Coordinates of C-alpha atoms and ligand atoms in Angstrom, one line a residue:
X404 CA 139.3 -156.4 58.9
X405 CA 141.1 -155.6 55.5
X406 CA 141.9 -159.4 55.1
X407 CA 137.9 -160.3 55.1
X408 CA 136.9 -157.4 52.8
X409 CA 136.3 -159.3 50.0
X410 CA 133.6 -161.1 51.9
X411 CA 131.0 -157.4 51.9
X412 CA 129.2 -156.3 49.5
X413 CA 129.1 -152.9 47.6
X414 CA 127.3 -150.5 49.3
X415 CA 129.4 -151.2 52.3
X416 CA 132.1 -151.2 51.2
X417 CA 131.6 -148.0 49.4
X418 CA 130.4 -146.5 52.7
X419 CA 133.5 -147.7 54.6
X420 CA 135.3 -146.0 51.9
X421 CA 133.7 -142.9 51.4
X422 CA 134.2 -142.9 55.3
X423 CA 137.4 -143.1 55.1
X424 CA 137.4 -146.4 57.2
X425 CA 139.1 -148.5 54.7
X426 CA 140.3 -147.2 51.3
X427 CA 140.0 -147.9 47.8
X428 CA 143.1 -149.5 47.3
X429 CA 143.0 -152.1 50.3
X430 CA 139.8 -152.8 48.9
X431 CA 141.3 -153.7 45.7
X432 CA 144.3 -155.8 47.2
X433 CA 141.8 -158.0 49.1
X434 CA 139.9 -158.7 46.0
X435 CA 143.4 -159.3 44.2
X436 CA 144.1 -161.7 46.9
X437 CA 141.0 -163.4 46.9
X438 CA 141.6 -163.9 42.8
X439 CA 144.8 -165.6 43.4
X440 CA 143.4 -167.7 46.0
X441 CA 140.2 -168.9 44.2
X442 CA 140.6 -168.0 39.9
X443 CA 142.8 -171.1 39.4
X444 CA 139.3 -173.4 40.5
X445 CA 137.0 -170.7 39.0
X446 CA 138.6 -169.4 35.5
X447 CA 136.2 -166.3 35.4
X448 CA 138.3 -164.2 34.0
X449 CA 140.7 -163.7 30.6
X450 CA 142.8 -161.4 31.1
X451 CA 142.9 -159.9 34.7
X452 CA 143.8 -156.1 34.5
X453 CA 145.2 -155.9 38.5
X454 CA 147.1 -152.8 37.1
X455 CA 144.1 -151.2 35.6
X456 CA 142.4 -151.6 39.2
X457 CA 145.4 -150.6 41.4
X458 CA 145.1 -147.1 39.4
X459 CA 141.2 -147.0 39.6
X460 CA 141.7 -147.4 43.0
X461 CA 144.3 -144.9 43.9
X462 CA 142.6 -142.3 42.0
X463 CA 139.6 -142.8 43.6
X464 CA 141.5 -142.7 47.2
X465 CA 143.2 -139.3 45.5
X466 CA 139.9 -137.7 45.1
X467 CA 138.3 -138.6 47.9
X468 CA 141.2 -137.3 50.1
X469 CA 140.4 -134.1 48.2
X470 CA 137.5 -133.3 49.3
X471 CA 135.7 -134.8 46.4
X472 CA 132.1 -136.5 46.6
X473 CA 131.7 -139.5 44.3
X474 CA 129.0 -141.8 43.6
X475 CA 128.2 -144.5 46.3
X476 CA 130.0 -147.2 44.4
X477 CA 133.2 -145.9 44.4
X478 CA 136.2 -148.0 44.9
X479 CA 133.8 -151.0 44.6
X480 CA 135.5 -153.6 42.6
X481 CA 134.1 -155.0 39.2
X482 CA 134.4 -157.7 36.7
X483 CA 133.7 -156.7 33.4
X484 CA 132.4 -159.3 30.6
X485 CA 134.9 -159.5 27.5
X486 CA 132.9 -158.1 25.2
X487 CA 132.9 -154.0 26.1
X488 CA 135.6 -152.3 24.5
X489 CA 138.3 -150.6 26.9
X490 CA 140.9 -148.6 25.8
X491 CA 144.4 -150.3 25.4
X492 CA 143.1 -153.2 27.1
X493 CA 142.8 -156.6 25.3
X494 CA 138.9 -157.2 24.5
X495 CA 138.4 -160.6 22.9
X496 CA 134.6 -161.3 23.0
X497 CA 135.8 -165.2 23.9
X498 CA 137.1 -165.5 20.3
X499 CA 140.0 -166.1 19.0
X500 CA 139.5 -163.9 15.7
X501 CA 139.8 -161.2 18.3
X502 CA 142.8 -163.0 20.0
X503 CA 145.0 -160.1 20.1
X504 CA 142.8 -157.1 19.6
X505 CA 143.0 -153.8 21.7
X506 CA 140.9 -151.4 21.5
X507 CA 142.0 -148.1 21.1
X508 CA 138.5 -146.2 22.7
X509 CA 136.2 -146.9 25.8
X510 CA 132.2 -148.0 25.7
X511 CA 130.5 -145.9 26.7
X512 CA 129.3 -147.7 30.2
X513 CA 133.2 -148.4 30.6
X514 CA 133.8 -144.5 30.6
X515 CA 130.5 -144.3 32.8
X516 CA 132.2 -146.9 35.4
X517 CA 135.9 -144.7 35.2
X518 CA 133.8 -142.1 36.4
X519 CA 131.5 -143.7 39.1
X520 CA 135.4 -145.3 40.7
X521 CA 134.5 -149.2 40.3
X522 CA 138.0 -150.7 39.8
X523 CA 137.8 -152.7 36.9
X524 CA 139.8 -156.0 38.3
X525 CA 139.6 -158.1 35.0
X526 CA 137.8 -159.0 31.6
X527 CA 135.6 -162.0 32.4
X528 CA 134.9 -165.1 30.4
X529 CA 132.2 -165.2 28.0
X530 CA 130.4 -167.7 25.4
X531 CA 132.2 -166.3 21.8
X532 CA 130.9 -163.4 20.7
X533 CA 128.3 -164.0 23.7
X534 CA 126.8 -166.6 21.9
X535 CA 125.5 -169.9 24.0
X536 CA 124.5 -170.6 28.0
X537 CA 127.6 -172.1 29.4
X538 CA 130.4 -169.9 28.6
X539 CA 131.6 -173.6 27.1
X540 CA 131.7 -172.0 23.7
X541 CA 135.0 -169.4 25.0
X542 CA 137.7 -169.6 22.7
X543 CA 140.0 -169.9 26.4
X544 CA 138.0 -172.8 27.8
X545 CA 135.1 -172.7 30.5
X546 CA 134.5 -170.8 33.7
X547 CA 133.4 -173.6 36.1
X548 CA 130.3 -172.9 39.1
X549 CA 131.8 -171.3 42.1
X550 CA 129.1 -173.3 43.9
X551 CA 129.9 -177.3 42.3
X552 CA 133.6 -176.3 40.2
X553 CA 132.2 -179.4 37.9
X554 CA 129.2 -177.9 36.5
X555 CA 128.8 -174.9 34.1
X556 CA 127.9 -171.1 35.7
X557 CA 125.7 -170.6 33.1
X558 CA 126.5 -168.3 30.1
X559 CA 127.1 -166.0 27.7
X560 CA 127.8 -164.3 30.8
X561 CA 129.6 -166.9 32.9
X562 CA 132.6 -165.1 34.0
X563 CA 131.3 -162.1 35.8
X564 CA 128.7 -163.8 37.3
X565 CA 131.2 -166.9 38.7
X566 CA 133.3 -163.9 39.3
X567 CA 130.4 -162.7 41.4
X568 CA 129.5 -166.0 43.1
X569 CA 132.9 -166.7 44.1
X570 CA 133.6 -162.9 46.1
X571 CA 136.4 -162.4 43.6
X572 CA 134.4 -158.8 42.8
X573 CA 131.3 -157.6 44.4
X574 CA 130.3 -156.4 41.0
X575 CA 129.7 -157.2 37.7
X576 CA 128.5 -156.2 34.1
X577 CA 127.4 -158.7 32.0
X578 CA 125.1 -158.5 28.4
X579 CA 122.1 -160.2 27.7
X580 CA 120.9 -160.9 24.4
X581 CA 118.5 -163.8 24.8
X582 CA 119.4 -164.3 29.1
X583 CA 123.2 -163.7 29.0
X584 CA 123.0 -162.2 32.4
X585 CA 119.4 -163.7 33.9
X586 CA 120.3 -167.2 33.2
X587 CA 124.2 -167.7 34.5
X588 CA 122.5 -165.0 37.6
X589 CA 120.7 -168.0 38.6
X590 CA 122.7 -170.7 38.2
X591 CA 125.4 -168.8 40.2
X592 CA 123.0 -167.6 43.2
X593 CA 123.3 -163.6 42.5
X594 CA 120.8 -161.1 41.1
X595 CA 121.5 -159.8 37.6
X596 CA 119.5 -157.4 35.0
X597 CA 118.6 -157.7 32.1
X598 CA 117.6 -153.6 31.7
X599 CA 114.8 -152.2 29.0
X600 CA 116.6 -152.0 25.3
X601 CA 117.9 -148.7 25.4
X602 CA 118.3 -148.2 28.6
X603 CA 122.1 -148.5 28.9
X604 CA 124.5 -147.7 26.1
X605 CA 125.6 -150.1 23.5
X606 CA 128.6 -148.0 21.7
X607 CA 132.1 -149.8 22.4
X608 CA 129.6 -153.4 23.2
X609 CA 130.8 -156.0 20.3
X610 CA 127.8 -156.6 18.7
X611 CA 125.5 -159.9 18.1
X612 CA 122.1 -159.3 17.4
X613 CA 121.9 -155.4 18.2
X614 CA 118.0 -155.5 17.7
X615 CA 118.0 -158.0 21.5
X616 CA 121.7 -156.7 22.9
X617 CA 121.6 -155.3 26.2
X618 CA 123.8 -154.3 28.7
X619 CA 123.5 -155.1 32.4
X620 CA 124.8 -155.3 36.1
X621 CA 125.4 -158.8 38.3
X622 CA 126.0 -158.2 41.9
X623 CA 125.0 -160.3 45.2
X624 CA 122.3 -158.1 46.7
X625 CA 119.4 -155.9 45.1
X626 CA 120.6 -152.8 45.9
X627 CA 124.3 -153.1 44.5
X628 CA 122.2 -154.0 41.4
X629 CA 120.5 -151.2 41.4
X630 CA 122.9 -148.7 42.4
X631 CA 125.5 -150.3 39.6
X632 CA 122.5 -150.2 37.0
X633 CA 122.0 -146.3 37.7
X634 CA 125.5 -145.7 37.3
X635 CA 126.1 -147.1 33.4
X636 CA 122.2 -145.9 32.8
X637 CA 121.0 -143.0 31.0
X638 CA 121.1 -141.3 27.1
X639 CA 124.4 -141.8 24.8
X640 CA 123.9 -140.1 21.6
X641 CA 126.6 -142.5 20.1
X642 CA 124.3 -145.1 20.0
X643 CA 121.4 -144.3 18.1
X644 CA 118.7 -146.7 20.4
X645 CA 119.8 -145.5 23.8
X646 CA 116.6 -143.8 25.2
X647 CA 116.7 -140.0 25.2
X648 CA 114.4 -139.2 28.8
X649 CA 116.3 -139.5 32.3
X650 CA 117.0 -142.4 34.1
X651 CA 113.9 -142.7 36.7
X652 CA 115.4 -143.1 40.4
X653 CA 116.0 -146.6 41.0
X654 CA 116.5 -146.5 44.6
X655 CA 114.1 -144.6 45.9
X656 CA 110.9 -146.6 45.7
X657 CA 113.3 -149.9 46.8
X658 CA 112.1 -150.5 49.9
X659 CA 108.4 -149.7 49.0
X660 CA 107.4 -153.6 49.4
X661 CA 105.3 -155.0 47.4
X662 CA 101.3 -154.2 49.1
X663 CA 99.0 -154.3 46.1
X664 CA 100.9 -155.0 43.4
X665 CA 99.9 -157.0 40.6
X666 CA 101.7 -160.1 40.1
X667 CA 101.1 -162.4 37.7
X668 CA 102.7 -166.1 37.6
X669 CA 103.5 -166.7 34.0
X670 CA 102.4 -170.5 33.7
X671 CA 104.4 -171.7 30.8
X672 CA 107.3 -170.8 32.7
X673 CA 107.2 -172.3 35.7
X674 CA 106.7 -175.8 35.4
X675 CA 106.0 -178.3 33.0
X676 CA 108.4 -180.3 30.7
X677 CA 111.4 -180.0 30.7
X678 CA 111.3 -178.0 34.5
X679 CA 113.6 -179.3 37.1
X680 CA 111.1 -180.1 40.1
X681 CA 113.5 -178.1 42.8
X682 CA 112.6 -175.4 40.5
X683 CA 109.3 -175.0 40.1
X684 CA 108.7 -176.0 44.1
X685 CA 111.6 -173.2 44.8
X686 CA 109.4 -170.5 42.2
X687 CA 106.3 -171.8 43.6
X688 CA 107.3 -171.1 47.2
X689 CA 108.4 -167.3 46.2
X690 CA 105.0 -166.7 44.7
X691 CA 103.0 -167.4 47.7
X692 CA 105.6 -165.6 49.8
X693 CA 105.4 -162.5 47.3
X694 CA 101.4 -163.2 47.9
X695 CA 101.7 -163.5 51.7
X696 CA 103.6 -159.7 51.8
X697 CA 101.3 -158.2 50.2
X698 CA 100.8 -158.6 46.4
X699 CA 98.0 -159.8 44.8
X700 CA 99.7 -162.6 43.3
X701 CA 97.2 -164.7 40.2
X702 CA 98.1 -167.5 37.3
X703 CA 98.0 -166.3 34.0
X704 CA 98.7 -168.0 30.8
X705 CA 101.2 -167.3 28.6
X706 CA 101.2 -169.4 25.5
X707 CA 102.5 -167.6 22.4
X708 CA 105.9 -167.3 24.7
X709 CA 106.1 -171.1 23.6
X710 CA 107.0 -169.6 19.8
X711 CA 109.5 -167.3 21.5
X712 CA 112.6 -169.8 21.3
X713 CA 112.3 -170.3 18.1
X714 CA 111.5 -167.1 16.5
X715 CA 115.1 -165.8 18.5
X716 CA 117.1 -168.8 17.1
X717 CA 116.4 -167.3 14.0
X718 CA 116.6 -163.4 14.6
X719 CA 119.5 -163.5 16.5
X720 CA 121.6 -165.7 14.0
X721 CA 120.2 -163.3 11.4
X722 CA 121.3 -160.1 13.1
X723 CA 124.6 -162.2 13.9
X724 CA 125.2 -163.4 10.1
X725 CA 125.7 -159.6 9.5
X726 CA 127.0 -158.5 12.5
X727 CA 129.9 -160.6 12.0
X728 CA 130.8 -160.2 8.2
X729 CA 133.1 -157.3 9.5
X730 CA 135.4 -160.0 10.5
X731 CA 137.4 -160.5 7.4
X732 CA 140.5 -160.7 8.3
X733 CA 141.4 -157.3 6.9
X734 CA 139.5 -154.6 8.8
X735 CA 139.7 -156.2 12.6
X736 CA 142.3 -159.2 14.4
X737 CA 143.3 -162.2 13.1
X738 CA 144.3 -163.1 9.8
X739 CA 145.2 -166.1 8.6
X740 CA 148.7 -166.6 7.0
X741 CA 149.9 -167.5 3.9
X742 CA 147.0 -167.5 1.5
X743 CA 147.6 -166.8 -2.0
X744 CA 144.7 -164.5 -2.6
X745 CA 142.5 -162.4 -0.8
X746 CA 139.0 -164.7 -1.2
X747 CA 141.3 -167.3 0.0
X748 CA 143.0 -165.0 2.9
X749 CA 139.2 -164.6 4.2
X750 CA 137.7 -167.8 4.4
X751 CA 140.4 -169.1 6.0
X752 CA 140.9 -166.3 8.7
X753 CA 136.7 -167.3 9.4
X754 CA 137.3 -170.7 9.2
X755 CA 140.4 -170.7 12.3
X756 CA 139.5 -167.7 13.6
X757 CA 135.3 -168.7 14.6
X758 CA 134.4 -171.7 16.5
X759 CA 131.7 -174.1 16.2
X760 CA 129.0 -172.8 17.7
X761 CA 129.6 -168.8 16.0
X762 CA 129.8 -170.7 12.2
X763 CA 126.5 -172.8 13.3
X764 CA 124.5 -169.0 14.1
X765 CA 126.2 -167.7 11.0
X766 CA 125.1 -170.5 8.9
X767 CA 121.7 -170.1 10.4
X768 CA 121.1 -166.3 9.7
X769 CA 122.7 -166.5 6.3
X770 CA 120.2 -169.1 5.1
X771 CA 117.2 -167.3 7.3
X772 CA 118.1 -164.0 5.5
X773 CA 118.9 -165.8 2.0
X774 CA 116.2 -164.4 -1.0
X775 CA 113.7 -167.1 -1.2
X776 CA 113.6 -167.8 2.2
X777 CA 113.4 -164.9 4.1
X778 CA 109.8 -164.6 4.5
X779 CA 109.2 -168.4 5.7
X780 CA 112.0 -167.7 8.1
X781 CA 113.3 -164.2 9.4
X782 CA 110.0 -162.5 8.3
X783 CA 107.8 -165.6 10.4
X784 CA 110.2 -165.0 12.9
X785 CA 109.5 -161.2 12.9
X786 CA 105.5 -162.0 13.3
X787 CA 105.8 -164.1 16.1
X788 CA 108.0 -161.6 18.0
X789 CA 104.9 -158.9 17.5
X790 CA 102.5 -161.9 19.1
X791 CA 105.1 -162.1 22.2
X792 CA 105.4 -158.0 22.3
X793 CA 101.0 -158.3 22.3
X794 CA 101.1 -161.4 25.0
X795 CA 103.1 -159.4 27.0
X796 CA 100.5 -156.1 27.1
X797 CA 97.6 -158.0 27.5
X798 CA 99.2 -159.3 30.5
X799 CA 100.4 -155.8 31.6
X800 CA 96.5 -154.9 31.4
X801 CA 96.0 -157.4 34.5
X802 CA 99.3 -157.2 36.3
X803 CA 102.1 -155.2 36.9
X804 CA 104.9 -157.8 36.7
X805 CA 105.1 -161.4 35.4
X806 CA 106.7 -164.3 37.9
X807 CA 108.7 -166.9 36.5
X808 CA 111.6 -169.2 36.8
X809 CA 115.1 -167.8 35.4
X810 CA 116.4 -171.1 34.2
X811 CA 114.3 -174.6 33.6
X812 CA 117.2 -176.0 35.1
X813 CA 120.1 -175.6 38.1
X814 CA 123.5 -175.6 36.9
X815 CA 124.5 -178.5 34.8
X816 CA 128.2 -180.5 34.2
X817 CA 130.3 -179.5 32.0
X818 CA 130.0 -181.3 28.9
X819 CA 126.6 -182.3 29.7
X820 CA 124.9 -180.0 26.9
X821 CA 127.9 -179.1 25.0
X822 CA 127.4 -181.3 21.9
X823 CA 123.5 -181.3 22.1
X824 CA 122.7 -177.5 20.9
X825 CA 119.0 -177.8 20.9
X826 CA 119.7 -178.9 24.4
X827 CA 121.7 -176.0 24.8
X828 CA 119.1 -173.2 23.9
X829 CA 116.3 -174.5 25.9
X830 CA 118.4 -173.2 28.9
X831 CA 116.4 -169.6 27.2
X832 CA 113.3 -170.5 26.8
X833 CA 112.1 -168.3 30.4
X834 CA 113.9 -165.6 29.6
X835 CA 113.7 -165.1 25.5
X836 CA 110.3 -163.4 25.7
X837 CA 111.8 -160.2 27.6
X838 CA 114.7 -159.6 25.0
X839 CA 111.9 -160.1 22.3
X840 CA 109.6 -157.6 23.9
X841 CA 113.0 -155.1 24.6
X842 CA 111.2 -154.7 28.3
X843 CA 112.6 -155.4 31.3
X844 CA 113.0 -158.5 33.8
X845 CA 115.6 -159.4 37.0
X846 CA 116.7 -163.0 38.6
X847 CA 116.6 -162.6 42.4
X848 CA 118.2 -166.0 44.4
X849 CA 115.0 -167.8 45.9
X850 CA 116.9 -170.4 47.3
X851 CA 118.0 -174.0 46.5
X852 CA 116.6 -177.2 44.7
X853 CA 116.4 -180.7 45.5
X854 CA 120.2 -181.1 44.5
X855 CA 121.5 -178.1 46.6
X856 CA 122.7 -175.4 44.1
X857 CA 121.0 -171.9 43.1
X858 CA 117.4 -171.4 41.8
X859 CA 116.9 -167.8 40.3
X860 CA 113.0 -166.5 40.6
X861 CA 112.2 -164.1 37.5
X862 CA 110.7 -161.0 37.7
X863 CA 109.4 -159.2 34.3
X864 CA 108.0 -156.0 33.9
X865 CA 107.2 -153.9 30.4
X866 CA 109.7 -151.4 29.6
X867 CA 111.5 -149.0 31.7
X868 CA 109.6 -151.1 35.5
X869 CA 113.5 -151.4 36.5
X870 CA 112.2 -149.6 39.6
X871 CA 109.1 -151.7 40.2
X872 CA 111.1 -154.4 39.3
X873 CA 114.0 -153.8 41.9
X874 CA 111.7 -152.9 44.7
X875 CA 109.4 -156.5 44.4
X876 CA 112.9 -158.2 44.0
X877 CA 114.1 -156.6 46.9
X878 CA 111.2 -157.2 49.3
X879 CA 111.4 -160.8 48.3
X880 CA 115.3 -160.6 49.3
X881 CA 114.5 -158.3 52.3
X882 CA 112.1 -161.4 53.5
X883 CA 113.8 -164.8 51.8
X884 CA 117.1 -163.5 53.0
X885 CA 120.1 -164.5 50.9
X886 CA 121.5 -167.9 49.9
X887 CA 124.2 -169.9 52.0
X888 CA 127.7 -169.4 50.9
X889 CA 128.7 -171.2 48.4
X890 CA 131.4 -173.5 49.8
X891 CA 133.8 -171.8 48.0
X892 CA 133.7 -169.3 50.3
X893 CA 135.3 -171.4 53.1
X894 CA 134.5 -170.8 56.4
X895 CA 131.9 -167.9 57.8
X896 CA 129.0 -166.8 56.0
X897 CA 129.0 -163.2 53.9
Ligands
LIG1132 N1 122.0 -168.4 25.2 C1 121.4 -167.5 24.3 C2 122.2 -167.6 23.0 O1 123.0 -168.5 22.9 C3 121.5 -166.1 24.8 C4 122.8 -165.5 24.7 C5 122.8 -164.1 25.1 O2 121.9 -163.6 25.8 N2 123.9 -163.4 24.8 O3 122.0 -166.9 22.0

C-alpha cells in the first residue's frame, strides 16, 4: 500500500494516519518518491524543502504516538506557492530580485499549517511576484500541464496546482489576486478557492495589490478544500484586513445539496467571444445538472463585469507600482554590483533584478497613479469597481450564487500567449469581478472539452458563502464525479 499512497487524497490519508494505519512519514516518502519520479516533466516546484517535510512529518507521527489529537489534515502533504514567507527557507516570489532571500519569520497561514501537521514538501512555481496566468513570467522558467507537459498549467499559481494535478502533494496553497488560484484550478482539473478578502491572513504573503490579494487552498476533492481552507482561516491581528468574527463551519452544511438554492448563470461569462466552445457546452451541461438536483437554476445578465478587466489592469499595477518600490536594492535581495552611486546602484538592481512583465505593471501603475492622470485612470478605475461591487448585489437579491466558467479557455502551449499580454489577461476576465467585489467564488472540475483537457465550472457567492459555496460545489462533485486521471498518472485511476 505505502508505494500507491500518493495516489489518495487528504482526508484519507489523514484518517489512515490518525489511525495509525500508515504514518506521517511514509506518507511523505511516497510523495518524495512520486516528486522524483514526475518533477523533472512537471517543474512545479523551486526549491523543494524534502527536509522541511521529513521533520513535519515526524513530529506529527511523535505527537500522535502521544496521545495527541490533531486536526484532520495532519501529515497531509502540501505544496506551498513561493510567495508566503517561511522561516529560513528560501522565498523568491518567482523573481530574481528575491533570488537569494530567506526569510527570517513565518506567515501567518505557514505557522497555521506547522500547527495543523501538513508537511510542507516544497515552494511552488509562480508568475513573478504572482503577476500573469501561466506561471511563464517565473524568473526559473515555466511549470508545464501535468495533463499535456506542452501547454501552460495556468498561473500566478501554476506550481501548486500542477503540483496538485500531478499527485506530487494532495494539497496546495495558492494566492489569488485577479484568479491566481481559480484560473490554473481549472486548467489543471482540481478545485481551488479564491476565499472572501479577509478571510485568511495576509502577514508574511509578499504583496502585489494588497487591496485584491487573497490567500487560498488547491486540492483534488471539495472537502480537502474545505478542510485545508478552515485550517489557515480565521482573525490575525497582524494583518490589519483579516476579518475579526469566527470562521463559520465549512463542513458541516457540505453535504446539504443544493434543493432550492438560487443559482444564477452569469451570462457574460459563459459564452460568447472569445469562449472555447468545449467550454461553454462543459458549463452549460453543469447548469442543468445543478438544475436537475435541485436548484432553481435562471440566466441573468451581468454586463458592467465587462469593465471589470480593465478597471483591475489598472488597480492592480497601481497597488503594485507601490508595493514594489521597497525593492531598492538596499532594504531587501539583490543588488546590483559595481555602480558608482546610489541612484545609479538602484535603477540598475530594478532593471536586472525585475522581468518584463513586473516593469510593464510598474510602468502601468506609475503613470495610472501619476498627478494629472489619476482621476482619468486609477480614480475611473475605482468607480467602475463600485458598479461591479452593485452588479454583484443586485444579483444577490435574486440568487444565492452566480455560475460561470473559470477560464474562457483550456490550457494553452507554452509560448502561445507569452508575447501577446492583452492576450494574456483575458485568461481573467471570469474571474476578475470576485477579487473586485473582495467576495468569494470556487472552480470545481466539470469535466473535459472538445480537445480533452480540464474545464473548471465557477461558483460565486457574496462574501463570507465559502460554505454555500463548498456545499453546491460539492453536490456537483458528489454527482459529476471526478475527472479521469490525467495520463501522468500512469496506470489505475485515483
Ligand atoms: N492573471 C492576473 C494578473 O496577471 C491575476 C494574477 C493573480 O491573481 N495573482 O494580474
Amino acid at each position: 500500500m505505502t508505494a500507491d499512497l500518493w495516489r489518495l487524497p487528504a482526508a484519507e490519508l489523514a484518517g489512515a494516519i490518525a489511525r495509525r494505519e500508515v504514518s506521517a512519514a511514509e506518507v511523505v516518502e511516497s510523495h518524495l518518491a512520486r516528486i522524483e519520479a514526475v518533477e523533472p516533466e512537471v517543474r512545479a516546484f523551486i526549491t523543494p524543502t524534502p527536509e522541511l517535510a521529513r521533520a513535519q512529518a515526524s513530529d506529527v507521527d511523535r505527537r500522535i504516538a502521544a496521545g495527541e489529537r490533531l486536526g484532520p489534515l495532519a501529515g497531509v502533504p502540501l505544496a506551498l506557492k513561493d510567495i508566503l514567507c517561511v522561516d529560513g527557507v528560501r522565498t523568491t516570489a518567482g523573481s530574481r530580485i528575491l533570488g537569494e532571500f530567506v526569510p527570517p519569520y513565518d506567515a501567518t497561514v505557514v505557522s497555521r499549517l506547522r500547527e495543523a501537521g501538513t508537511p510542507i514538501v516544497g515552494k511552488a512555481n509562480l508568475d513573478e511576484f504572482a503577476m500573469g496566468s501561466s506561471t511563464e513570467n517565473s524568473a526559473f522558467g515555466p511549470s508545464r500541464n501535468p495533463w499535456d507537459t506542452t501547454r501552460v498549467p495556468g498561473g500566478s499559481s501554476g506550481g501548486s496546482a500542477a503540483a496538485v494535478a500531478a499527485a506530487m502533494a494532495p494539497l496546495g496553497i495558492g494566492t489569488d489576486t485577479g484568479g491566481s488560484i481559480r484560473q490554473p484550478a481549472a486548467l489543471c482539473g482540481v478545485v481551488g478557492v479564491k476565499p472572501t478578502y479577509g478571510l485568511v491572513s495576509r502577514y508574511g504573503l509578499i504583496a502585489f495589490a494588497s487591496s485584491l490579494d487573497q490567500v487560498g487552498p488547491f486540492a483534488r476533492t471539495v472537502r480537502d478544500a474545505a478542510l485545508l481552507l478552515e485550517a489557515i482561516a480565521g482573525h490575525d491581528p497582524r494583518d490589519s484586513t483579516s476579518i475579526p468574527d469566527p470562521v463559520a463551519d465549512l463542513t458541516a452544511t457540505i453535504e446539504d445539496g443544493v434543493s432550492g438554492m438560487r443559482i444564477g448563470v452569469a451570462r457574460e461569462l459563459v459564452g460568447g467571444e472569445g469562449f472555447q466552445a468545449g467550454v461553454t457546452a462543459r458549463v452549460r451541461e453543469a447548469a442543468d445538472r445543478l438544475a436537475a438536483l435541485g436548484a432553481e437554476v435562471d440566466e441573468v445578465s451581468v454586463p458592467t463585469f465587462g469593465y471589470a478587466l480593465s478597471a483591475y489592469y489598472l488597480i492592480a499595477p497601481a497597488e503594485c507600482s507601490s508595493n514594489l518600490a521597497r525593492y531598492d536594492g538596499v532594504r531587501y535581495g539583490y543588488r546590483a554590483a559595481g555602480a558608482a552611486d546610489v541612484v545609479e546602484m538602484n535603477s540598475r538592481t530594478r532593471a536586472e533584478g525585475f522581468g518584463d512583465e513586473v516593469k510593464r505593471r510598474i510602468m502601468l501603475g506609475t503613470y495610472a497613479l501619476s498627478a494629472g492622470y489619476y482621476d482619468a485612470y486609477y480614480g475611473k478605475a475605482q468607480q467602475v469597481r463600485t458598479l461591479v461591487i452593485r452588479e454583484f448585489e443586485r444579483a444577490y437579491e435574486r440568487f444565492d450564487l452566480l455560475l460561470s466558467a473559470t477560464s474562457p479557455t483550456t490550457a494553452f502551449k507554452i509560448g502561445e500567449r507569452a508575447d501577446d499580454p492583452l492576450a494574456m489577461y483575458l485568461s481573467d476576465v471570469c474571474t476578475i469581478p470576485t477579487n473586485l467585489a473582495g467576495a468569494a467564488a470556487i472552480s470545481v472540475p466539470c469535466g473535459l472539452a472538445e480537445d480533452g483537457l480540464p474545464v473548471g465550472l465557477q461558483l460565486m457567492g457574496p462574501p463570507l458563502s465559502e460554505a454555500t459555496l463548498l456545499r453546491a460545489a460539492r453536490a456537483f462533485e458528489r454527482d459529476f464525479g471526478f475527472l479521469p486521471a490525467p495520463p501522468l498518472w500512469g496506470e489505475g485511476a485515483p
